[in-house]
PDB file of C-alpha atoms in Angstrom:
ATOM      1  CA  MET A1196      14.891 -13.665  -7.956  1.00 42.00           C
ATOM      2  CA  LYS A1197      14.539 -10.207  -8.980  1.00 45.00           C
ATOM      3  CA  LYS A1198      12.689  -7.025  -7.515  1.00 46.00           C
ATOM      4  CA  ILE A1199      10.507  -6.748 -10.397  1.00 40.00           C
ATOM      5  CA  ILE A1200       8.884 -10.128  -9.151  1.00 43.00           C
ATOM      6  CA  PHE A1201       8.034  -9.013  -6.014  1.00 48.00           C
ATOM      7  CA  VAL A1202       6.840  -6.011  -7.710  1.00 44.00           C
ATOM      8  CA  ALA A1203       4.441  -7.765  -9.892  1.00 40.00           C
ATOM      9  CA  PHE A1204       3.622  -9.908  -6.901  1.00 46.00           C
ATOM     10  CA  LEU A1205       2.347  -6.912  -4.654  1.00 47.00           C
ATOM     11  CA  CYS A1206       0.596  -5.298  -7.567  1.00 43.00           C
ATOM     12  CA  THR A1207      -1.428  -8.001  -9.225  1.00 40.00           C
ATOM     13  CA  ASN A1208      -2.112 -10.156  -5.967  1.00 44.00           C
ATOM     14  CA  PHE A1209      -2.851  -7.345  -3.081  1.00 46.00           C
ATOM     15  CA  LEU A1210      -4.541  -4.513  -4.979  1.00 45.00           C
ATOM     16  CA  MET A1211      -5.810  -6.046  -8.169  1.00 43.00           C
ATOM     17  CA  LEU A1212      -4.672  -3.459 -10.180  1.00 38.00           C
ATOM     18  CA  SER A1213      -2.064  -3.571 -13.322  1.00 34.00           C
ATOM     19  CA  CYS A1214       1.244  -2.078 -12.076  1.00 38.00           C
ATOM     20  CA  ASN A1215       3.005   0.737 -13.901  1.00 38.00           C
ATOM     21  CA  GLU A1216       6.320   1.956 -12.892  1.00 37.00           C
ATOM     22  CA  GLU A1217       5.824   5.662 -13.206  1.00 38.00           C
ATOM     23  CA  ASP A1218       8.827   8.060 -13.986  1.00 36.00           C
ATOM     24  CA  GLU A1219       8.839  10.811 -11.439  1.00 35.00           C
ATOM     25  CA  ASN A1220      10.850  13.878 -10.461  1.00 35.00           C
ATOM     26  CA  VAL A1221      11.470  16.975  -7.623  1.00 33.00           C
ATOM     27  CA  ASN A1222       9.165  19.819  -8.214  1.00 37.00           C
ATOM     28  CA  PRO A1223       8.037  22.281  -5.808  1.00 37.00           C
ATOM     29  CA  ASP A1224       5.553  20.771  -3.839  1.00 43.00           C
ATOM     30  CA  PRO A1225       1.742  22.300  -4.996  1.00 39.00           C
ATOM     31  CA  GLU A1226      -0.080  23.924  -2.160  1.00 43.00           C
ATOM     32  CA  THR A1227      -1.805  20.915   0.308  1.00 41.00           C
ATOM     33  CA  GLU A1228      -5.749  21.442  -0.329  1.00 45.00           C
ATOM     34  CA  GLU A1229      -8.430  19.875   2.153  1.00 46.00           C
ATOM     35  CA  ASN A1230     -11.942  18.717   1.254  1.00 44.00           C
ATOM     36  CA  ALA A1231     -13.402  18.967   4.486  1.00 41.00           C
ATOM     37  CA  ASP A1232     -16.985  18.650   3.120  1.00 41.00           C
ATOM     38  CA  SER A1233     -16.184  15.186   1.611  1.00 39.00           C
ATOM     39  CA  ASP A1234     -19.079  12.987   1.641  1.00 40.00           C
ATOM     40  CA  PRO A1235     -17.825   9.587   0.595  1.00 35.00           C
ATOM     41  CA  GLU A1236     -20.204   7.302  -0.993  1.00 39.00           C
ATOM     42  CA  THR A1237     -21.437   4.223   1.267  1.00 37.00           C
ATOM     43  CA  GLU A1238     -21.937   0.815  -0.740  1.00 39.00           C
ATOM     44  CA  GLY A1239     -23.003  -2.232   0.391  1.00 42.00           C
ATOM     45  CA  ASP A1240     -25.444  -3.795   2.868  1.00 44.00           C
ATOM     46  CA  VAL A1241     -24.269  -3.150   6.536  1.00 44.00           C
ATOM     47  CA  ASP A1242     -25.295  -1.939   9.693  1.00 45.00           C
ATOM     48  CA  ASN A1243     -23.831   1.486  10.033  1.00 47.00           C
ATOM     49  CA  ASP A1244     -24.447   1.690  13.974  1.00 49.00           C
ATOM     50  CA  PRO A1245     -23.425  -1.864  15.353  1.00 44.00           C
ATOM     51  CA  GLU A1246     -24.447  -2.290  18.880  1.00 53.00           C
ATOM     52  CA  GLU A1247     -20.710  -3.027  19.874  1.00 62.00           C
ATOM     53  CA  GLU A1248     -17.852  -1.454  17.890  1.00 71.00           C
ATOM     54  CA  LYS A1249     -15.492  -4.125  17.414  1.00 81.00           C
ATOM     55  CA  THR A1250     -12.089  -4.136  15.527  1.00 87.00           C
ATOM     56  CA  CYS A1251     -10.801  -6.616  13.142  1.00 92.00           C
ATOM     57  CA  LEU A1252      -7.430  -8.206  12.013  1.00 93.00           C
ATOM     58  CA  VAL A1253      -7.282  -9.238   8.874  1.00 93.00           C
ATOM     59  CA  THR A1254      -6.235 -12.811   8.730  1.00 95.00           C
ATOM     60  CA  LYS A1255      -6.651 -13.948   5.088  1.00 94.00           C
ATOM     61  CA  PHE A1256      -7.902 -13.035   1.787  1.00 92.00           C
ATOM     62  CA  TYR A1257      -7.933 -15.033  -1.225  1.00 94.00           C
ATOM     63  CA  THR A1258      -9.080 -15.068  -4.934  1.00 94.00           C
ATOM     64  CA  GLU A1259      -9.346 -18.202  -7.591  1.00 93.00           C
ATOM     65  CA  ILE A1260      -5.770 -17.872  -8.124  1.00 94.00           C
ATOM     66  CA  TYR A1261      -3.949 -16.982  -4.832  1.00 94.00           C
ATOM     67  CA  SER A1262      -4.320 -16.923  -0.926  1.00 95.00           C
ATOM     68  CA  VAL A1263      -2.840 -14.449   1.354  1.00 93.00           C
ATOM     69  CA  ASN A1264      -2.476 -15.504   5.306  1.00 95.00           C
ATOM     70  CA  ILE A1265      -1.903 -13.061   7.964  1.00 94.00           C
ATOM     71  CA  THR A1266      -0.635 -13.993  11.511  1.00 96.00           C
ATOM     72  CA  TYR A1267      -0.142 -11.613  14.430  1.00 94.00           C
ATOM     73  CA  ASP A1268       2.013 -11.373  17.672  1.00 94.00           C
ATOM     74  CA  GLU A1269       0.655 -10.856  20.961  1.00 93.00           C
ATOM     75  CA  LYS A1270       0.722  -7.112  20.483  1.00 92.00           C
ATOM     76  CA  GLU A1271      -1.460  -7.371  17.564  1.00 92.00           C
ATOM     77  CA  GLN A1272       1.439  -6.556  15.083  1.00 92.00           C
ATOM     78  CA  VAL A1273       1.696  -8.491  11.889  1.00 93.00           C
ATOM     79  CA  ASP A1274       4.164 -11.300  12.257  1.00 95.00           C
ATOM     80  CA  ARG A1275       4.354 -13.079   9.121  1.00 95.00           C
ATOM     81  CA  ILE A1276       2.314 -12.742   5.645  1.00 93.00           C
ATOM     82  CA  ASN A1277       2.251 -16.388   3.768  1.00 94.00           C
ATOM     83  CA  TYR A1278       1.448 -15.771  -0.116  1.00 94.00           C
ATOM     84  CA  SER A1279       0.612 -18.994  -2.184  1.00 95.00           C
ATOM     85  CA  ARG A1280      -0.328 -19.396  -5.789  1.00 94.00           C
ATOM     86  CA  LEU A1281      -3.629 -21.783  -5.942  1.00 88.00           C
ATOM     87  CA  ASP A1282      -2.670 -22.469 -10.082  1.00 87.00           C
ATOM     88  CA  ASN A1283       1.306 -23.461  -9.432  1.00 89.00           C
ATOM     89  CA  GLY A1284       2.282 -23.827  -6.018  1.00 88.00           C
ATOM     90  CA  PHE A1285       4.323 -20.909  -5.878  1.00 92.00           C
ATOM     91  CA  SER A1286       4.886 -19.662  -2.296  1.00 94.00           C
ATOM     92  CA  VAL A1287       6.843 -16.868  -0.551  1.00 94.00           C
ATOM     93  CA  TYR A1288       6.464 -15.082   2.875  1.00 95.00           C
ATOM     94  CA  LEU A1289       7.353 -11.772   4.602  1.00 93.00           C
ATOM     95  CA  ASP A1290       8.568 -11.525   8.235  1.00 95.00           C
ATOM     96  CA  TYR A1291       8.059  -8.416  10.402  1.00 94.00           C
ATOM     97  CA  GLN A1292      10.586  -7.176  12.615  1.00 95.00           C
ATOM     98  CA  TYR A1293       9.851  -4.160  15.096  1.00 94.00           C
ATOM     99  CA  ASN A1294      12.153  -1.470  17.046  1.00 94.00           C
ATOM    100  CA  ASP A1295      11.261  -0.604  20.681  1.00 94.00           C
ATOM    101  CA  GLU A1296       8.553   1.873  19.892  1.00 92.00           C
ATOM    102  CA  SER A1297       6.612  -1.167  17.945  1.00 92.00           C
ATOM    103  CA  LYS A1298       6.982   0.387  14.561  1.00 91.00           C
ATOM    104  CA  VAL A1299       7.891  -1.825  12.027  1.00 92.00           C
ATOM    105  CA  SER A1300      11.883  -2.166  11.616  1.00 94.00           C
ATOM    106  CA  THR A1301      12.555  -4.465   8.844  1.00 95.00           C
ATOM    107  CA  ILE A1302      10.477  -6.734   6.593  1.00 93.00           C
ATOM    108  CA  ASN A1303      12.234 -10.051   5.143  1.00 95.00           C
ATOM    109  CA  TYR A1304      11.102 -11.771   2.236  1.00 94.00           C
ATOM    110  CA  TYR A1305      11.665 -15.095   1.919  1.00 96.00           C
ATOM    111  CA  LEU A1306      11.172 -17.961  -0.241  1.00 95.00           C
ATOM    112  CA  GLU A1307       9.334 -21.406   0.619  1.00 93.00           C
ATOM    113  CA  ASP A1308      12.244 -22.944   1.386  1.00 94.00           C
ATOM    114  CA  GLY A1309      13.637 -20.375   4.073  1.00 94.00           C
ATOM    115  CA  THR A1310      16.090 -18.561   1.455  1.00 94.00           C
ATOM    116  CA  LEU A1311      16.082 -15.144   2.131  1.00 95.00           C
ATOM    117  CA  VAL A1312      15.974 -13.024  -1.127  1.00 94.00           C
ATOM    118  CA  GLY A1313      15.109  -9.351  -0.107  1.00 95.00           C
ATOM    119  CA  TYR A1314      14.549  -7.214   2.626  1.00 95.00           C
ATOM    120  CA  TYR A1315      13.374  -3.745   3.528  1.00 93.00           C
ATOM    121  CA  THR A1316      14.370  -1.490   6.267  1.00 95.00           C
ATOM    122  CA  GLN A1317      12.391   1.488   7.684  1.00 93.00           C
ATOM    123  CA  GLU A1318      13.233   4.793   9.744  1.00 95.00           C
ATOM    124  CA  TYR A1319      11.085   7.011  11.487  1.00 94.00           C
ATOM    125  CA  ASN A1320      11.196  11.012  12.919  1.00 95.00           C
ATOM    126  CA  SER A1321      10.810  11.840  16.667  1.00 94.00           C
ATOM    127  CA  ASP A1322       7.009  12.167  15.847  1.00 93.00           C
ATOM    128  CA  GLY A1323       6.977   8.335  14.715  1.00 91.00           C
ATOM    129  CA  GLN A1324       6.209   8.844  11.279  1.00 91.00           C
ATOM    130  CA  LEU A1325       7.941   6.894   8.225  1.00 92.00           C
ATOM    131  CA  ILE A1326      10.678   9.092   6.818  1.00 94.00           C
ATOM    132  CA  GLU A1327      12.945   6.419   4.868  1.00 95.00           C
ATOM    133  CA  GLU A1328      12.442   3.056   3.666  1.00 93.00           C
ATOM    134  CA  THR A1329      14.994   0.986   2.017  1.00 94.00           C
ATOM    135  CA  TYR A1330      15.391  -2.432  -0.436  1.00 93.00           C
ATOM    136  CA  HIS A1331      18.015  -5.114  -0.362  1.00 96.00           C
ATOM    137  CA  GLU A1332      18.090  -7.856  -2.766  1.00 95.00           C
ATOM    138  CA  LYS A1333      20.042 -10.669  -3.114  1.00 94.00           C
ATOM    139  CA  ASP A1334      22.700 -10.952  -6.059  1.00 90.00           C
ATOM    140  CA  SER A1335      21.916 -13.981  -8.068  1.00 83.00           C
ATOM    141  CA  GLU A1336      25.652 -14.083  -9.146  1.00 85.00           C
ATOM    142  CA  THR A1337      27.248 -13.159  -6.049  1.00 88.00           C
ATOM    143  CA  ASP A1338      24.582 -14.702  -3.797  1.00 87.00           C
ATOM    144  CA  GLU A1339      25.273 -11.018  -1.895  1.00 92.00           C
ATOM    145  CA  MET A1340      22.418  -8.456  -0.557  1.00 95.00           C
ATOM    146  CA  SER A1341      22.470  -5.371  -2.649  1.00 94.00           C
ATOM    147  CA  PHE A1342      21.559  -2.105  -2.123  1.00 94.00           C
ATOM    148  CA  ILE A1343      18.437  -1.208  -5.017  1.00 93.00           C
ATOM    149  CA  SER A1344      16.410   1.578  -4.090  1.00 93.00           C
ATOM    150  CA  TYR A1345      14.921   3.900  -1.243  1.00 94.00           C
ATOM    151  CA  GLN A1346      12.416   6.163  -0.813  1.00 93.00           C
ATOM    152  CA  ARG A1347      11.702   9.031   1.387  1.00 95.00           C
ATOM    153  CA  TYR A1348       8.307  10.446   2.913  1.00 94.00           C
ATOM    154  CA  SER A1349       7.497  13.866   3.680  1.00 95.00           C
ATOM    155  CA  TYR A1350       4.632  15.341   5.983  1.00 95.00           C
ATOM    156  CA  ASP A1351       2.817  18.509   6.370  1.00 95.00           C
ATOM    157  CA  GLU A1352       2.027  20.436   9.767  1.00 94.00           C
ATOM    158  CA  LYS A1353      -0.950  18.437  10.139  1.00 93.00           C
ATOM    159  CA  SER A1354       1.335  15.226  10.137  1.00 92.00           C
ATOM    160  CA  ARG A1355      -0.615  14.190   6.564  1.00 92.00           C
ATOM    161  CA  LEU A1356       2.214  12.491   3.977  1.00 92.00           C
ATOM    162  CA  VAL A1357       2.060  14.567   1.389  1.00 95.00           C
ATOM    163  CA  ARG A1358       5.217  13.695  -0.658  1.00 95.00           C
ATOM    164  CA  VAL A1359       7.338  10.377  -1.443  1.00 93.00           C
ATOM    165  CA  ASP A1360      10.357  10.669  -3.300  1.00 95.00           C
ATOM    166  CA  TYR A1361      11.828   7.637  -4.751  1.00 94.00           C
ATOM    167  CA  TYR A1362      15.810   6.975  -5.339  1.00 96.00           C
ATOM    168  CA  ASP A1363      18.272   4.822  -7.474  1.00 94.00           C
ATOM    169  CA  ALA A1364      20.595   3.761  -4.618  1.00 94.00           C
ATOM    170  CA  LEU A1365      23.656   3.378  -6.843  1.00 91.00           C
ATOM    171  CA  THR A1366      23.453   6.712  -8.162  1.00 94.00           C
ATOM    172  CA  ASP A1367      21.415   8.641  -5.165  1.00 94.00           C
ATOM    173  CA  GLU A1368      19.313  10.058  -8.407  1.00 94.00           C
ATOM    174  CA  ILE A1369      15.978  10.522  -7.802  1.00 94.00           C
ATOM    175  CA  LEU A1370      13.719   8.047 -10.188  1.00 94.00           C
ATOM    176  CA  ASN A1371      10.240   9.627  -9.510  1.00 95.00           C
ATOM    177  CA  HIS A1372       8.156  11.547  -6.826  1.00 96.00           C
ATOM    178  CA  THR A1373       4.556  11.286  -6.036  1.00 94.00           C
ATOM    179  CA  LEU A1374       2.484  14.258  -4.405  1.00 96.00           C
ATOM    180  CA  TYR A1375      -0.619  13.740  -1.935  1.00 95.00           C
ATOM    181  CA  THR A1376      -2.557  17.051  -2.833  1.00 95.00           C
ATOM    182  CA  LYS A1377      -5.964  16.694  -1.218  1.00 96.00           C
ATOM    183  CA  PHE A1378      -7.737  15.211   1.320  1.00 96.00           C
ATOM    184  CA  ASP A1379     -10.881  14.199   2.872  1.00 96.00           C
ATOM    185  CA  SER A1380     -11.760  15.537   6.901  1.00 95.00           C
ATOM    186  CA  VAL A1381     -10.799  12.295   8.068  1.00 94.00           C
ATOM    187  CA  GLY A1382      -7.555  11.886   6.100  1.00 92.00           C
ATOM    188  CA  ASN A1383      -7.968  10.043   2.859  1.00 93.00           C
ATOM    189  CA  PHE A1384      -6.065  10.762  -0.270  1.00 92.00           C
ATOM    190  CA  LEU A1385      -8.372  12.423  -2.680  1.00 95.00           C
ATOM    191  CA  GLU A1386      -5.945  13.238  -5.338  1.00 95.00           C
ATOM    192  CA  VAL A1387      -2.106  12.115  -6.109  1.00 94.00           C
ATOM    193  CA  GLU A1388       0.017  13.575  -8.741  1.00 95.00           C
ATOM    194  CA  TYR A1389       2.782  11.455 -10.299  1.00 94.00           C
ATOM    195  CA  TYR A1390       6.025  13.082 -11.622  1.00 96.00           C
ATOM    196  CA  GLY A1391       8.666  11.469 -13.668  1.00 95.00           C
ATOM    197  CA  GLY A1392      12.295  11.688 -13.026  1.00 90.00           C
ATOM    198  CA  ASP A1393      12.756  15.171 -15.044  1.00 91.00           C
ATOM    199  CA  GLY A1394      10.160  16.865 -13.033  1.00 91.00           C
ATOM    200  CA  THR A1395       7.316  16.213 -15.817  1.00 95.00           C
ATOM    201  CA  LEU A1396       3.924  15.687 -14.295  1.00 96.00           C
ATOM    202  CA  THR A1397       2.849  12.320 -16.094  1.00 93.00           C
ATOM    203  CA  LYS A1398      -0.920  11.293 -14.307  1.00 93.00           C
ATOM    204  CA  ILE A1399      -3.098  12.271 -11.975  1.00 94.00           C
ATOM    205  CA  SER A1400      -5.308   9.965  -9.603  1.00 92.00           C
ATOM    206  CA  GLU A1401      -8.666  11.130  -8.095  1.00 93.00           C
ATOM    207  CA  PHE A1402     -10.004   8.760  -5.318  1.00 94.00           C
ATOM    208  CA  THR A1403     -13.438   8.160  -3.913  1.00 95.00           C
ATOM    209  CA  TYR A1404     -14.108   5.904  -0.535  1.00 95.00           C
ATOM    210  CA  ASP A1405     -16.552   4.579   1.286  1.00 96.00           C
ATOM    211  CA  ASP A1406     -17.032   5.088   5.067  1.00 96.00           C
ATOM    212  CA  LYS A1407     -15.770   1.873   6.362  1.00 95.00           C
ATOM    213  CA  PRO A1408     -12.684   0.940   8.142  1.00 93.00           C
ATOM    214  CA  ASN A1409      -9.966  -0.155   5.625  1.00 91.00           C
ATOM    215  CA  ALA A1410      -8.866  -3.977   6.302  1.00 83.00           C
ATOM    216  CA  ARG A1411      -5.174  -3.318   4.911  1.00 83.00           C
ATOM    217  CA  LEU A1412      -4.280  -0.709   7.879  1.00 81.00           C
ATOM    218  CA  SER A1413      -3.386  -3.652  10.078  1.00 77.00           C
ATOM    219  CA  LEU A1414      -0.453  -4.881   7.391  1.00 79.00           C
ATOM    220  CA  ASN A1415       1.244  -1.467   8.577  1.00 67.00           C
ATOM    221  CA  GLY A1416       4.629  -1.044   6.779  1.00 60.00           C
ATOM    222  CA  PHE A1417       3.291  -2.714   3.883  1.00 56.00           C
ATOM    223  CA  TYR A1418       3.188   0.427   1.235  1.00 59.00           C
ATOM    224  CA  TYR A1419       5.565  -0.209  -1.402  1.00 57.00           C
ATOM    225  CA  GLY A1420       4.367   2.985  -3.185  1.00 57.00           C
ATOM    226  CA  TYR A1421       0.479   2.253  -2.490  1.00 66.00           C
ATOM    227  CA  GLU A1422       0.080   4.532   0.558  1.00 69.00           C
ATOM    228  CA  ALA A1423      -3.749   5.181  -0.825  1.00 65.00           C
ATOM    229  CA  PHE A1424      -4.477   1.277  -0.307  1.00 73.00           C
ATOM    230  CA  TYR A1425      -2.546   0.816   2.954  1.00 79.00           C
ATOM    231  CA  SER A1426      -2.731   3.913   5.013  1.00 84.00           C
ATOM    232  CA  THR A1427      -6.230   5.505   4.433  1.00 89.00           C
ATOM    233  CA  PRO A1428      -8.817   4.997   7.023  1.00 92.00           C
ATOM    234  CA  ASN A1429     -11.191   4.164   4.350  1.00 94.00           C
ATOM    235  CA  ASN A1430     -11.592   1.696   1.400  1.00 93.00           C
ATOM    236  CA  ILE A1431     -11.223   3.106  -2.282  1.00 93.00           C
ATOM    237  CA  THR A1432     -14.524   2.676  -4.365  1.00 94.00           C
ATOM    238  CA  LYS A1433     -13.416   4.595  -7.554  1.00 93.00           C
ATOM    239  CA  ILE A1434     -10.097   5.679  -9.149  1.00 92.00           C
ATOM    240  CA  VAL A1435     -10.188   8.636 -12.072  1.00 92.00           C
ATOM    241  CA  VAL A1436      -7.008   8.586 -13.794  1.00 92.00           C
ATOM    242  CA  LYS A1437      -6.174  11.809 -15.872  1.00 93.00           C
ATOM    243  CA  ASN A1438      -3.000  13.038 -17.782  1.00 90.00           C
ATOM    244  CA  SER A1439      -0.881  15.698 -17.470  1.00 89.00           C
ATOM    245  CA  ASP A1440      -3.640  18.262 -19.263  1.00 89.00           C
ATOM    246  CA  ASP A1441      -6.044  17.437 -16.993  1.00 86.00           C
ATOM    247  CA  VAL A1442      -8.055  14.646 -19.342  1.00 86.00           C
ATOM    248  CA  ILE A1443      -9.306  11.425 -18.082  1.00 87.00           C
ATOM    249  CA  VAL A1444      -7.814   8.734 -19.651  1.00 85.00           C
ATOM    250  CA  GLU A1445      -9.809   6.156 -18.255  1.00 70.00           C
ATOM    251  CA  GLU A1446     -13.283   7.136 -18.704  1.00 61.00           C
ATOM    252  CA  ASP A1447     -14.905   4.681 -16.481  1.00 61.00           C
ATOM    253  CA  GLY A1448     -12.576   4.873 -13.847  1.00 72.00           C
ATOM    254  CA  ILE A1449     -11.207   1.703 -11.837  1.00 87.00           C
ATOM    255  CA  SER A1450     -14.325   1.116  -9.760  1.00 93.00           C
ATOM    256  CA  PHE A1451     -14.238  -1.584  -6.533  1.00 94.00           C
ATOM    257  CA  THR A1452     -18.015  -2.717  -4.977  1.00 96.00           C
ATOM    258  CA  TYR A1453     -17.681  -4.280  -1.656  1.00 97.00           C
ATOM    259  CA  SER A1454     -19.516  -6.187   0.565  1.00 97.00           C
ATOM    260  CA  TYR A1455     -18.898  -5.833   4.395  1.00 97.00           C
ATOM    261  CA  ASN A1456     -19.387  -7.944   7.798  1.00 95.00           C
ATOM    262  CA  PRO A1457     -21.429  -6.368  10.585  1.00 94.00           C
ATOM    263  CA  GLU A1458     -18.516  -4.160  11.956  1.00 94.00           C
ATOM    264  CA  GLY A1459     -18.289  -2.927   9.008  1.00 95.00           C
ATOM    265  CA  TYR A1460     -15.063  -4.412   7.237  1.00 95.00           C
ATOM    266  CA  PRO A1461     -15.472  -5.460   3.567  1.00 96.00           C
ATOM    267  CA  THR A1462     -15.878  -9.271   3.227  1.00 97.00           C
ATOM    268  CA  LYS A1463     -15.463  -9.072  -0.381  1.00 96.00           C
ATOM    269  CA  ALA A1464     -14.415  -6.424  -3.213  1.00 95.00           C
ATOM    270  CA  GLU A1465     -14.799  -6.813  -6.664  1.00 96.00           C
ATOM    271  CA  SER A1466     -13.360  -5.016  -9.667  1.00 92.00           C
ATOM    272  CA  GLY A1467     -14.209  -5.384 -13.337  1.00 90.00           C
ATOM    273  CA  ASP A1468     -13.818  -9.535 -13.256  1.00 91.00           C
ATOM    274  CA  ASN A1469     -11.543  -9.738 -10.516  1.00 91.00           C
ATOM    275  CA  THR A1470     -12.987 -10.411  -6.543  1.00 95.00           C
ATOM    276  CA  VAL A1471     -10.996 -10.563  -3.462  1.00 93.00           C
ATOM    277  CA  ASN A1472     -12.707 -12.344  -0.450  1.00 96.00           C
ATOM    278  CA  TYR A1473     -11.604 -11.289   3.269  1.00 95.00           C
ATOM    279  CA  GLU A1474     -11.626 -13.342   6.474  1.00 96.00           C
ATOM    280  CA  TYR A1475     -10.987 -11.488  10.190  1.00 95.00           C
ATOM    281  CA  ASN A1476     -10.353 -12.280  13.889  1.00 94.00           C
ATOM    282  CA  CYS A1477     -12.783  -9.930  15.277  1.00 92.00           C
ATOM    283  CA  ASN A1478     -13.077  -8.680  18.748  1.00 87.00           C
TER     284      ASN A1478
END
């Protein structure tokens, strides 16, 4: 079992996007800008002012190919994520562990038979912000866990994530880095820059959002380089990708259309030929 399998599992099944490993580097951080006048586009037919506001925890999302089931503990923290392929029977699961401050400390990755094949650890600063995440994976030859990679997170004075650096654990060399350079008034990332290991800007992504709650927020700690999907308040409706010369390389961008439940959470997300359905426990 190699890390690339886990990466592909995350990208193709959780995000409805193809996964491209970006080479990035250490560059001086550009000035963080804030777009306080952002007016996110609203899609779908839903009551924007429900009589009673409820909080919903996503318990399942699925397509014709896969199904993901999420269970929570008594504190409404993620306890386990089960992933199953419906076409070939492949199944894995993630177990979450927490520290005394109810922050994710470890995420263990198991095969269906209970074999531990990898795990993440997470560390936080005094403000409770995630500052480092490590990944260990079982070596197929020695059957021992090997330290594979780690990433470090940086924040601005407004406690917004502005940078993620990705490292090779064996050499401590930076593999790439990501800069979050623009935000709207509620904290959604509007622009993200990707840099290669030699400091070269490789691409820029611009994001547009709806004004509805992000279903994936309850999957705390489950980022793996996709913070815009798992840590923003709202749901992405469009991504426009540009190259380093600020030229759009995907003319139509990547678009998402949603249907919502009465509480405003997405029940269906469509992107091209891909459709993900969501189920919740609302209270």
